[in-house]
Amino acid sequence: MITIAVPCEPSPETRVALVPESVRALTRAGHRVLVERGAGARARYPDAEYAAAGAKVVGGVDLAAVDVLAHVTPLPARVLGALRPGAVTIGLQSPLDDADRLAAANARGVTMLAFERLPRTSRAQAMDALSSQALAAGYRCVLEAAVRLPRFFPLAMTAAGTVPPAKVVVLGIGVAGLQAIATARRLGAKVAANDIRPDSAEEARSVGATFLDTGLDAAEGTGAGGYARALGTSAAERQRAALAPHIADADVLITTAAVPGRPAPRLVTTEMVAAMRPGSVVVDLAAATGGNVEGSRPGEDVRVPSGRGDGAVTVVGLASAPSDLPTDASRLYATNVVNVLGLLVKDGALTVPLDDDIVAGMALTHDGETRAAGAAPAPAAP
Amino acid sequence: MITIAVPCEPSPETRVALVPESVRALTRAGHRVLVERGAGARARYPDAEYAAAGAKVVGGVDLAAVDVLAHVTPLPARVLGALRPGAVTIGLQSPLDDADRLAAANARGVTMLAFERLPRTSRAQAMDALSSQALAAGYRCVLEAAVRLPRFFPLAMTAAGTVPPAKVVVLGIGVAGLQAIATARRLGAKVAANDIRPDSAEEARSVGATFLDTGLDAAEGTGAGGYARALGTSAAERQRAALAPHIADADVLITTAAVPGRPAPRLVTTEMVAAMRPGSVVVDLAAATGGNVEGSRPGEDVRVPSGRGDGAVTVVGLASAPSDLPTDASRLYATNVVNVLGLLVKDGALTVPLDDDIVAGMALTHDGETRAAGAAPAPAAP
């Protein structure tokens, strides 16, 4: 039996690390769960539902009595410093190299498990919070576009004639991009997509998009682990030139491109945005990490005058798209947390099995030391 | 050759009565089209596109020189009074009994054609602006719900498990309701619907909804022309009681019920709203005509505390949903206008053929007199 705690997340975060359904799974397994009062309120999970699931709802969590602290946004150093030695935290940690947090965790011998360091293996998929949150983000960004577009997404057939479907271009075909494509297709739009990883073409087609071939060869775009890598200047210019006419013709542009550990690549210039029709909408999912679109600002709508007549193109910079879908984003996140917890409990006690590649990968700090990314698992016991 | 003019609509209207594409059809047919500068700007149709389509873009329309004035919102009396005797206006006219407007039109012998008076015949469908705008409204209200819901509409399948689809209830299964059902289904929600006209059950099923049978018999709900009729108090109470559990279980409630010529029926009480979960969303498409939902306010989000724990249900009162989709709503509207115009031009000259049932039905004023609703067509010339 271990004690797992869930704090209130700092504003403006709306998600919560465990939902009542996941609490129930933990309490049924015999664990003790403490939930700070109101922790689920912004995700629309009332305290009473946590209590009904067997959690103890508390005014403040006694951090010294907690084995595992589950969180969404990175924990402040003062919280890490108040945990008991050997306690474990599970959550998102960007940036991974925050000196204050690392120092606070190491001073207490706290093990911080960071979802950003989860290995990309099939066994790890059920714990992949980056993917589950990207799914929410990809869905959300299509809604943000559709609600701002002065046009229908679907083909509209009426007795007075037919209105053609909206044209949507998606740049970046990871989990978020694929979900954006699938959602835009559901709503009836015509979707074209591009990613610098040529392997992504087949994935894009599988969810109904046409692939925009920019003529880059495979080696230029694919980096370690199948993620995208940053392009050189000349390749990036060729990519922009190839995409420009498709973007100019689109009603909606959605950008979701990320390169692990680096600022988001700048894919779209203001000039490319201004070539779109008045009323067109651009949604930049990477606005908070540097922006795929020049001039996008997280949490704001920026109006760029269209070069094609009176009116502007709206550039929507999303700050934290999964937080705009907190009920379900939290539900998926909580399942990821519970699955990680499953690796940490042996015979009812808390362990940190560094011979497990998932735990070894996620462990950012352990036993007073910061661990390098990609640190190999400790040899298994014989 | 006749002269057709399009004025700027008064704020906050964003639609425009003719779009460049429809202007082109008119100018190709030899007509003269005057467009007031900026008339299409809020619908994202630049002046330059009107000019390219053959319109003359003018600083102010010389009303005395206009044969037909096409508009969206009712024209002010001073505009009607400045038209030449015998001129025709085509547009929306609610309320149909505005004394100032009728007097101004009749003083000048202006013929006002009102889309609200279009007969419901198959030949009239291509002119049915109420339907084309209801289509836009039905699509729009689903987006308004989806963007406010803290949950996914579609089933989300992830490596960490499955999130069930959102449950949507639609009340009122006219054009707007059917489009709302179809859009919510496209987005992946589970949809149930009700209308007091039992015939609507089959229509609802044809676009993917289940029909909520409230046990009313056909005669209670169906009025003239197949439209809904107002229910008696006892029937309305039975209907509310039958719907209440479905609404309490829904994530989204969309109401689109209208009874021609009367305030919108009150279908949902605050008590019924408060029985929904925190975070649920209600969209009242009838908010501007009295409201299907108690307490809804046009153009506002009203938060009703949920009786099921911390948090509220959001009641969204839409003011003019088609105006939130102005590019395509205007495009459909303009086609309706052009189709009506087709009835008015004979041998290149303007006529008002009251022997045509469509023109006879739409003509609210003619030759200095206000015409009764359902006035019979004049006998056709032998």
Short mmCIF file of N, CA and C in Angstrom, two decimals, chain A residues 38 41-49 125-128 132 135-136 139-140 143-144 146-164 179 183 185-189 277-280 303 308-312 314 324-329 331-332 335-336 339, chain B residues 38 41-49 125-128 132 135-136 139-140 143-144 146-164 179 183 185-189 277-280 303 308-312 314 324-329 331-332 335-336 339:
data_model
loop_
_atom_site.label_atom_id
_atom_site.label_comp_id
_atom_site.label_asym_id
_atom_site.label_seq_id
_atom_site.Cartn_x
_atom_site.Cartn_y
_atom_site.Cartn_z
N GLY A 38 -10.54 20.67 -4.67
CA GLY A 38 -10.70 21.49 -5.87
C GLY A 38 -9.74 21.14 -7.00
N ALA A 41 -11.55 20.57 -10.20
CA ALA A 41 -12.70 21.43 -10.50
C ALA A 41 -12.65 21.99 -11.92
N ARG A 42 -11.48 22.48 -12.33
CA ARG A 42 -11.43 23.10 -13.66
C ARG A 42 -11.52 22.06 -14.78
N ALA A 43 -11.20 20.80 -14.45
CA ALA A 43 -11.40 19.71 -15.43
C ALA A 43 -12.80 19.14 -15.30
N ARG A 44 -13.63 19.74 -14.45
CA ARG A 44 -15.04 19.36 -14.23
C ARG A 44 -15.17 18.02 -13.51
N TYR A 45 -14.22 17.72 -12.61
CA TYR A 45 -14.37 16.56 -11.75
C TYR A 45 -14.56 17.06 -10.32
N PRO A 46 -15.79 16.99 -9.80
CA PRO A 46 -16.06 17.52 -8.46
C PRO A 46 -15.37 16.69 -7.37
N ASP A 47 -15.04 17.35 -6.27
CA ASP A 47 -14.44 16.67 -5.11
C ASP A 47 -15.25 15.44 -4.71
N ALA A 48 -16.57 15.57 -4.76
CA ALA A 48 -17.43 14.48 -4.31
C ALA A 48 -17.20 13.21 -5.13
N GLU A 49 -16.87 13.38 -6.42
CA GLU A 49 -16.61 12.19 -7.23
C GLU A 49 -15.29 11.52 -6.84
N GLN A 125 3.72 2.68 -24.91
CA GLN A 125 2.63 3.47 -25.51
C GLN A 125 1.50 3.80 -24.54
N ALA A 126 1.18 2.85 -23.66
CA ALA A 126 0.08 3.07 -22.73
C ALA A 126 0.42 4.12 -21.67
N MET A 127 1.70 4.56 -21.65
CA MET A 127 2.12 5.58 -20.69
C MET A 127 2.46 6.88 -21.38
N ASP A 128 2.21 6.95 -22.68
CA ASP A 128 2.74 8.05 -23.47
C ASP A 128 1.83 9.28 -23.36
N SER A 132 -0.94 11.24 -25.79
CA SER A 132 -2.36 11.39 -25.44
C SER A 132 -2.74 12.87 -25.43
N LEU A 135 -3.02 14.16 -28.99
CA LEU A 135 -4.31 13.77 -29.58
C LEU A 135 -5.35 14.84 -29.28
N ALA A 136 -5.41 15.25 -28.03
CA ALA A 136 -6.36 16.30 -27.63
C ALA A 136 -6.04 17.60 -28.37
N TYR A 139 -7.16 17.51 -32.11
CA TYR A 139 -8.61 17.68 -32.23
C TYR A 139 -8.99 19.14 -32.00
N ARG A 140 -8.44 19.67 -30.93
CA ARG A 140 -8.82 21.01 -30.51
C ARG A 140 -8.49 22.07 -31.56
N LEU A 143 -11.14 22.59 -34.16
CA LEU A 143 -12.29 23.35 -33.67
C LEU A 143 -11.99 24.84 -33.61
N GLU A 144 -10.78 25.17 -33.16
CA GLU A 144 -10.39 26.59 -33.08
C GLU A 144 -10.42 27.22 -34.47
N ALA A 146 -12.28 26.02 -37.11
CA ALA A 146 -13.64 25.97 -37.68
C ALA A 146 -14.52 27.07 -37.11
N VAL A 147 -14.35 27.37 -35.81
CA VAL A 147 -15.23 28.35 -35.18
C VAL A 147 -14.87 29.77 -35.62
N ARG A 148 -13.66 29.96 -36.15
CA ARG A 148 -13.25 31.29 -36.62
C ARG A 148 -13.45 31.46 -38.13
N LEU A 149 -13.60 30.37 -38.85
CA LEU A 149 -13.70 30.47 -40.31
C LEU A 149 -15.09 30.96 -40.70
N PRO A 150 -15.20 31.95 -41.59
CA PRO A 150 -16.53 32.44 -41.98
C PRO A 150 -17.19 31.53 -43.01
N ARG A 151 -16.70 30.32 -43.14
CA ARG A 151 -17.19 29.37 -44.13
C ARG A 151 -17.49 28.03 -43.46
N PHE A 152 -18.25 27.20 -44.19
CA PHE A 152 -18.43 25.82 -43.79
C PHE A 152 -17.14 25.01 -43.96
N PHE A 153 -16.92 24.02 -43.13
CA PHE A 153 -15.93 22.99 -43.46
C PHE A 153 -16.50 22.02 -44.50
N PRO A 154 -17.70 21.48 -44.28
CA PRO A 154 -18.16 20.47 -45.23
C PRO A 154 -18.72 21.08 -46.51
N LEU A 155 -18.79 20.28 -47.53
CA LEU A 155 -19.58 20.55 -48.72
C LEU A 155 -21.01 20.81 -48.26
N ALA A 156 -21.61 21.92 -48.71
CA ALA A 156 -23.00 22.18 -48.35
C ALA A 156 -23.85 22.05 -49.61
N MET A 157 -24.77 21.11 -49.59
CA MET A 157 -25.62 20.92 -50.76
C MET A 157 -27.00 21.44 -50.42
N THR A 158 -27.46 22.42 -51.18
CA THR A 158 -28.78 22.99 -50.93
C THR A 158 -29.54 23.05 -52.24
N ALA A 159 -30.82 23.33 -52.10
CA ALA A 159 -31.66 23.46 -53.29
C ALA A 159 -31.16 24.61 -54.16
N ALA A 160 -30.45 25.57 -53.54
CA ALA A 160 -29.97 26.73 -54.27
C ALA A 160 -28.53 26.54 -54.75
N GLY A 161 -28.03 25.31 -54.69
CA GLY A 161 -26.68 25.08 -55.18
C GLY A 161 -25.76 24.54 -54.11
N THR A 162 -24.52 24.34 -54.51
CA THR A 162 -23.55 23.64 -53.69
C THR A 162 -22.41 24.57 -53.32
N VAL A 163 -21.99 24.51 -52.05
CA VAL A 163 -20.82 25.24 -51.61
C VAL A 163 -19.69 24.22 -51.43
N PRO A 164 -18.56 24.43 -52.06
CA PRO A 164 -17.49 23.42 -51.96
C PRO A 164 -16.92 23.34 -50.54
N GLN A 179 -4.33 13.67 -35.91
CA GLN A 179 -5.64 13.89 -35.31
C GLN A 179 -6.30 15.13 -35.93
N THR A 183 -9.82 14.97 -37.83
CA THR A 183 -10.94 15.80 -37.38
C THR A 183 -11.44 16.70 -38.50
N ARG A 185 -11.18 16.11 -41.64
CA ARG A 185 -11.87 15.23 -42.60
C ARG A 185 -13.26 14.87 -42.10
N ARG A 186 -13.36 14.53 -40.80
CA ARG A 186 -14.68 14.25 -40.21
C ARG A 186 -15.65 15.38 -40.49
N LEU A 187 -15.15 16.61 -40.31
CA LEU A 187 -16.02 17.78 -40.51
C LEU A 187 -16.26 18.05 -41.99
N GLY A 188 -15.62 17.28 -42.86
CA GLY A 188 -15.95 17.38 -44.28
C GLY A 188 -15.01 18.21 -45.12
N ALA A 189 -13.90 18.68 -44.52
CA ALA A 189 -12.97 19.51 -45.30
C ALA A 189 -12.12 18.64 -46.22
N ARG A 277 -6.49 34.26 -48.49
CA ARG A 277 -7.68 35.11 -48.67
C ARG A 277 -8.10 35.76 -47.35
N PRO A 278 -8.76 36.93 -47.41
CA PRO A 278 -9.33 37.51 -46.17
C PRO A 278 -10.27 36.49 -45.53
N GLY A 279 -10.23 36.40 -44.20
CA GLY A 279 -11.10 35.46 -43.50
C GLY A 279 -10.47 34.11 -43.27
N SER A 280 -9.34 33.83 -43.94
CA SER A 280 -8.69 32.53 -43.71
C SER A 280 -8.12 32.48 -42.30
N ARG A 303 -4.06 39.42 -36.24
CA ARG A 303 -4.65 39.63 -37.57
C ARG A 303 -3.58 40.13 -38.54
N ARG A 308 -4.82 40.15 -50.55
CA ARG A 308 -5.78 39.91 -51.62
C ARG A 308 -7.05 40.72 -51.47
N GLY A 309 -6.98 41.83 -50.69
CA GLY A 309 -8.17 42.69 -50.59
C GLY A 309 -8.47 43.01 -49.15
N ASP A 310 -9.54 43.79 -48.97
CA ASP A 310 -9.96 44.23 -47.64
C ASP A 310 -10.08 43.02 -46.74
N GLY A 311 -9.48 43.10 -45.56
CA GLY A 311 -9.66 42.01 -44.62
C GLY A 311 -8.35 41.37 -44.24
N ALA A 312 -8.43 40.49 -43.25
CA ALA A 312 -7.22 39.95 -42.65
C ALA A 312 -7.30 38.43 -42.55
N THR A 314 -6.54 35.50 -39.82
CA THR A 314 -6.41 35.38 -38.37
C THR A 314 -5.39 34.29 -38.04
N ASP A 324 -7.54 23.11 -23.04
CA ASP A 324 -8.86 23.59 -23.47
C ASP A 324 -9.86 22.44 -23.61
N LEU A 325 -9.40 21.24 -23.30
CA LEU A 325 -10.24 20.05 -23.38
C LEU A 325 -9.99 19.25 -22.10
N PRO A 326 -10.10 19.93 -20.94
CA PRO A 326 -9.48 19.36 -19.73
C PRO A 326 -10.13 18.08 -19.23
N THR A 327 -11.42 17.88 -19.47
CA THR A 327 -12.05 16.68 -18.93
C THR A 327 -11.44 15.43 -19.56
N ASP A 328 -11.43 15.39 -20.87
CA ASP A 328 -10.91 14.19 -21.53
C ASP A 328 -9.39 14.15 -21.57
N ALA A 329 -8.75 15.31 -21.71
CA ALA A 329 -7.28 15.31 -21.70
C ALA A 329 -6.78 14.78 -20.35
N ARG A 331 -8.41 12.75 -18.38
CA ARG A 331 -8.76 11.33 -18.31
C ARG A 331 -7.68 10.47 -18.98
N LEU A 332 -7.22 10.90 -20.15
CA LEU A 332 -6.16 10.15 -20.83
C LEU A 332 -4.85 10.25 -20.06
N THR A 335 -4.74 7.99 -17.08
CA THR A 335 -4.47 6.59 -17.42
C THR A 335 -2.98 6.38 -17.65
N ASN A 336 -2.34 7.35 -18.31
CA ASN A 336 -0.89 7.26 -18.49
C ASN A 336 -0.18 7.20 -17.14
N ASN A 339 -0.62 3.85 -15.44
CA ASN A 339 0.20 2.82 -16.06
C ASN A 339 1.67 2.92 -15.64
N GLY B 38 -17.65 48.52 -49.59
CA GLY B 38 -17.48 47.81 -48.32
C GLY B 38 -18.63 46.89 -47.95
N ALA B 41 -17.43 43.46 -47.13
CA ALA B 41 -16.17 43.33 -46.38
C ALA B 41 -16.28 42.37 -45.21
N ARG B 42 -17.38 42.49 -44.43
CA ARG B 42 -17.47 41.62 -43.25
C ARG B 42 -17.76 40.17 -43.61
N ALA B 43 -18.28 39.97 -44.82
CA ALA B 43 -18.46 38.60 -45.31
C ALA B 43 -17.21 38.13 -46.06
N ARG B 44 -16.16 38.97 -46.06
CA ARG B 44 -14.87 38.66 -46.68
C ARG B 44 -14.92 38.65 -48.20
N TYR B 45 -15.80 39.51 -48.76
CA TYR B 45 -15.79 39.70 -50.21
C TYR B 45 -15.30 41.11 -50.49
N PRO B 46 -14.07 41.26 -50.94
CA PRO B 46 -13.50 42.59 -51.18
C PRO B 46 -14.21 43.30 -52.33
N ASP B 47 -14.23 44.65 -52.27
CA ASP B 47 -14.80 45.47 -53.33
C ASP B 47 -14.22 45.09 -54.70
N ALA B 48 -12.93 44.80 -54.71
CA ALA B 48 -12.27 44.51 -55.99
C ALA B 48 -12.88 43.28 -56.66
N GLU B 49 -13.35 42.32 -55.86
CA GLU B 49 -13.96 41.13 -56.47
C GLU B 49 -15.33 41.45 -57.06
N GLN B 125 -38.06 26.02 -53.54
CA GLN B 125 -36.90 25.63 -52.70
C GLN B 125 -35.62 26.39 -53.03
N ALA B 126 -35.39 26.64 -54.31
CA ALA B 126 -34.15 27.30 -54.72
C ALA B 126 -34.12 28.77 -54.28
N MET B 127 -35.23 29.25 -53.74
CA MET B 127 -35.31 30.64 -53.27
C MET B 127 -35.45 30.70 -51.76
N ASP B 128 -35.36 29.56 -51.12
CA ASP B 128 -35.73 29.49 -49.70
C ASP B 128 -34.58 29.94 -48.81
N SER B 132 -31.79 28.10 -46.29
CA SER B 132 -30.33 28.16 -46.51
C SER B 132 -29.64 28.75 -45.28
N LEU B 135 -29.56 26.20 -42.47
CA LEU B 135 -28.48 25.23 -42.69
C LEU B 135 -27.19 25.74 -42.04
N ALA B 136 -26.90 27.01 -42.31
CA ALA B 136 -25.70 27.60 -41.72
C ALA B 136 -25.80 27.62 -40.19
N TYR B 139 -25.23 24.10 -38.58
CA TYR B 139 -23.81 23.73 -38.56
C TYR B 139 -23.09 24.52 -37.47
N ARG B 140 -23.36 25.82 -37.47
CA ARG B 140 -22.66 26.71 -36.55
C ARG B 140 -22.89 26.35 -35.09
N LEU B 143 -20.55 23.76 -33.72
CA LEU B 143 -19.21 24.26 -33.45
C LEU B 143 -19.16 25.05 -32.14
N GLU B 144 -20.21 25.86 -31.92
CA GLU B 144 -20.25 26.65 -30.69
C GLU B 144 -20.27 25.73 -29.47
N ALA B 146 -19.08 22.50 -29.47
CA ALA B 146 -17.85 21.69 -29.41
C ALA B 146 -16.68 22.49 -28.85
N VAL B 147 -16.63 23.78 -29.20
CA VAL B 147 -15.48 24.57 -28.78
C VAL B 147 -15.56 24.91 -27.29
N ARG B 148 -16.76 24.79 -26.71
CA ARG B 148 -16.92 25.08 -25.28
C ARG B 148 -16.90 23.82 -24.43
N LEU B 149 -17.08 22.67 -25.03
CA LEU B 149 -17.16 21.43 -24.25
C LEU B 149 -15.75 21.00 -23.82
N PRO B 150 -15.54 20.67 -22.54
CA PRO B 150 -14.21 20.25 -22.11
C PRO B 150 -13.89 18.80 -22.48
N ARG B 151 -14.66 18.25 -23.39
CA ARG B 151 -14.53 16.86 -23.80
C ARG B 151 -14.44 16.77 -25.33
N PHE B 152 -13.98 15.60 -25.79
CA PHE B 152 -14.04 15.28 -27.21
C PHE B 152 -15.49 15.05 -27.64
N PHE B 153 -15.83 15.38 -28.87
CA PHE B 153 -17.05 14.85 -29.48
C PHE B 153 -16.85 13.38 -29.88
N PRO B 154 -15.78 13.06 -30.63
CA PRO B 154 -15.67 11.68 -31.11
C PRO B 154 -15.16 10.73 -30.03
N LEU B 155 -15.42 9.47 -30.24
CA LEU B 155 -14.74 8.40 -29.53
C LEU B 155 -13.24 8.60 -29.72
N ALA B 156 -12.47 8.59 -28.63
CA ALA B 156 -11.02 8.70 -28.75
C ALA B 156 -10.38 7.37 -28.38
N MET B 157 -9.72 6.76 -29.32
CA MET B 157 -9.07 5.48 -29.03
C MET B 157 -7.58 5.71 -28.93
N THR B 158 -7.03 5.38 -27.77
CA THR B 158 -5.60 5.58 -27.57
C THR B 158 -5.01 4.31 -26.98
N ALA B 159 -3.67 4.26 -26.98
CA ALA B 159 -2.98 3.11 -26.40
C ALA B 159 -3.33 2.99 -24.91
N ALA B 160 -3.72 4.11 -24.30
CA ALA B 160 -4.03 4.10 -22.87
C ALA B 160 -5.53 3.93 -22.63
N GLY B 161 -6.27 3.54 -23.65
CA GLY B 161 -7.69 3.30 -23.43
C GLY B 161 -8.57 4.17 -24.29
N THR B 162 -9.86 4.01 -24.09
CA THR B 162 -10.85 4.61 -24.97
C THR B 162 -11.71 5.61 -24.20
N VAL B 163 -11.96 6.76 -24.80
CA VAL B 163 -12.88 7.74 -24.23
C VAL B 163 -14.17 7.68 -25.06
N PRO B 164 -15.31 7.48 -24.43
CA PRO B 164 -16.54 7.35 -25.21
C PRO B 164 -16.92 8.66 -25.88
N GLN B 179 -29.31 19.71 -39.72
CA GLN B 179 -27.91 20.03 -39.98
C GLN B 179 -27.10 19.91 -38.69
N THR B 183 -23.98 17.42 -38.36
CA THR B 183 -22.65 17.94 -38.01
C THR B 183 -22.12 17.26 -36.74
N ARG B 185 -22.90 14.33 -35.70
CA ARG B 185 -22.57 12.96 -36.10
C ARG B 185 -21.24 12.93 -36.84
N ARG B 186 -21.03 13.88 -37.76
CA ARG B 186 -19.74 13.97 -38.46
C ARG B 186 -18.59 14.03 -37.47
N LEU B 187 -18.78 14.85 -36.43
CA LEU B 187 -17.72 15.02 -35.43
C LEU B 187 -17.63 13.81 -34.52
N GLY B 188 -18.51 12.85 -34.67
CA GLY B 188 -18.36 11.59 -33.94
C GLY B 188 -19.21 11.45 -32.70
N ALA B 189 -20.09 12.41 -32.43
CA ALA B 189 -20.91 12.31 -31.23
C ALA B 189 -22.05 11.31 -31.42
N ARG B 277 -24.38 17.63 -16.07
CA ARG B 277 -23.07 17.60 -15.40
C ARG B 277 -22.35 18.94 -15.54
N PRO B 278 -21.45 19.28 -14.58
CA PRO B 278 -20.63 20.48 -14.75
C PRO B 278 -19.85 20.37 -16.07
N GLY B 279 -19.73 21.48 -16.78
CA GLY B 279 -18.99 21.48 -18.04
C GLY B 279 -19.87 21.21 -19.25
N SER B 280 -21.10 20.76 -19.03
CA SER B 280 -22.00 20.51 -20.16
C SER B 280 -22.36 21.84 -20.83
N ARG B 303 -24.00 31.08 -17.23
CA ARG B 303 -23.55 29.91 -16.48
C ARG B 303 -24.60 29.53 -15.44
N ARG B 308 -24.97 18.87 -9.77
CA ARG B 308 -24.24 17.63 -9.59
C ARG B 308 -22.81 17.86 -9.13
N GLY B 309 -22.51 19.02 -8.52
CA GLY B 309 -21.17 19.22 -7.99
C GLY B 309 -20.62 20.55 -8.45
N ASP B 310 -19.36 20.84 -8.01
CA ASP B 310 -18.70 22.10 -8.31
C ASP B 310 -18.73 22.31 -9.81
N GLY B 311 -19.17 23.48 -10.23
CA GLY B 311 -19.11 23.79 -11.65
C GLY B 311 -20.46 24.11 -12.22
N ALA B 312 -20.44 24.55 -13.47
CA ALA B 312 -21.65 25.09 -14.08
C ALA B 312 -21.89 24.46 -15.45
N THR B 314 -22.93 25.67 -19.21
CA THR B 314 -22.89 26.90 -20.00
C THR B 314 -24.06 26.92 -20.97
N ASP B 324 -22.45 34.39 -38.20
CA ASP B 324 -21.13 33.95 -37.76
C ASP B 324 -20.45 33.09 -38.81
N LEU B 325 -21.09 32.91 -39.92
CA LEU B 325 -20.55 32.11 -41.03
C LEU B 325 -20.79 32.92 -42.31
N PRO B 326 -20.41 34.21 -42.28
CA PRO B 326 -20.96 35.14 -43.28
C PRO B 326 -20.57 34.83 -44.72
N THR B 327 -19.38 34.27 -44.95
CA THR B 327 -18.95 34.05 -46.34
C THR B 327 -19.90 33.07 -47.03
N ASP B 328 -20.09 31.92 -46.42
CA ASP B 328 -20.94 30.92 -47.08
C ASP B 328 -22.42 31.20 -46.90
N ALA B 329 -22.81 31.75 -45.75
CA ALA B 329 -24.23 32.08 -45.57
C ALA B 329 -24.65 33.11 -46.61
N ARG B 331 -23.25 33.54 -49.52
CA ARG B 331 -23.21 32.89 -50.83
C ARG B 331 -24.53 32.17 -51.12
N LEU B 332 -25.04 31.45 -50.13
CA LEU B 332 -26.32 30.76 -50.31
C LEU B 332 -27.47 31.75 -50.43
N THR B 335 -27.67 33.34 -53.81
CA THR B 335 -28.27 32.47 -54.83
C THR B 335 -29.79 32.51 -54.71
N ASN B 336 -30.30 32.51 -53.48
CA ASN B 336 -31.75 32.64 -53.28
C ASN B 336 -32.26 33.93 -53.90
N ASN B 339 -32.31 33.79 -57.67
CA ASN B 339 -33.42 32.97 -58.16
C ASN B 339 -34.76 33.70 -58.08
#
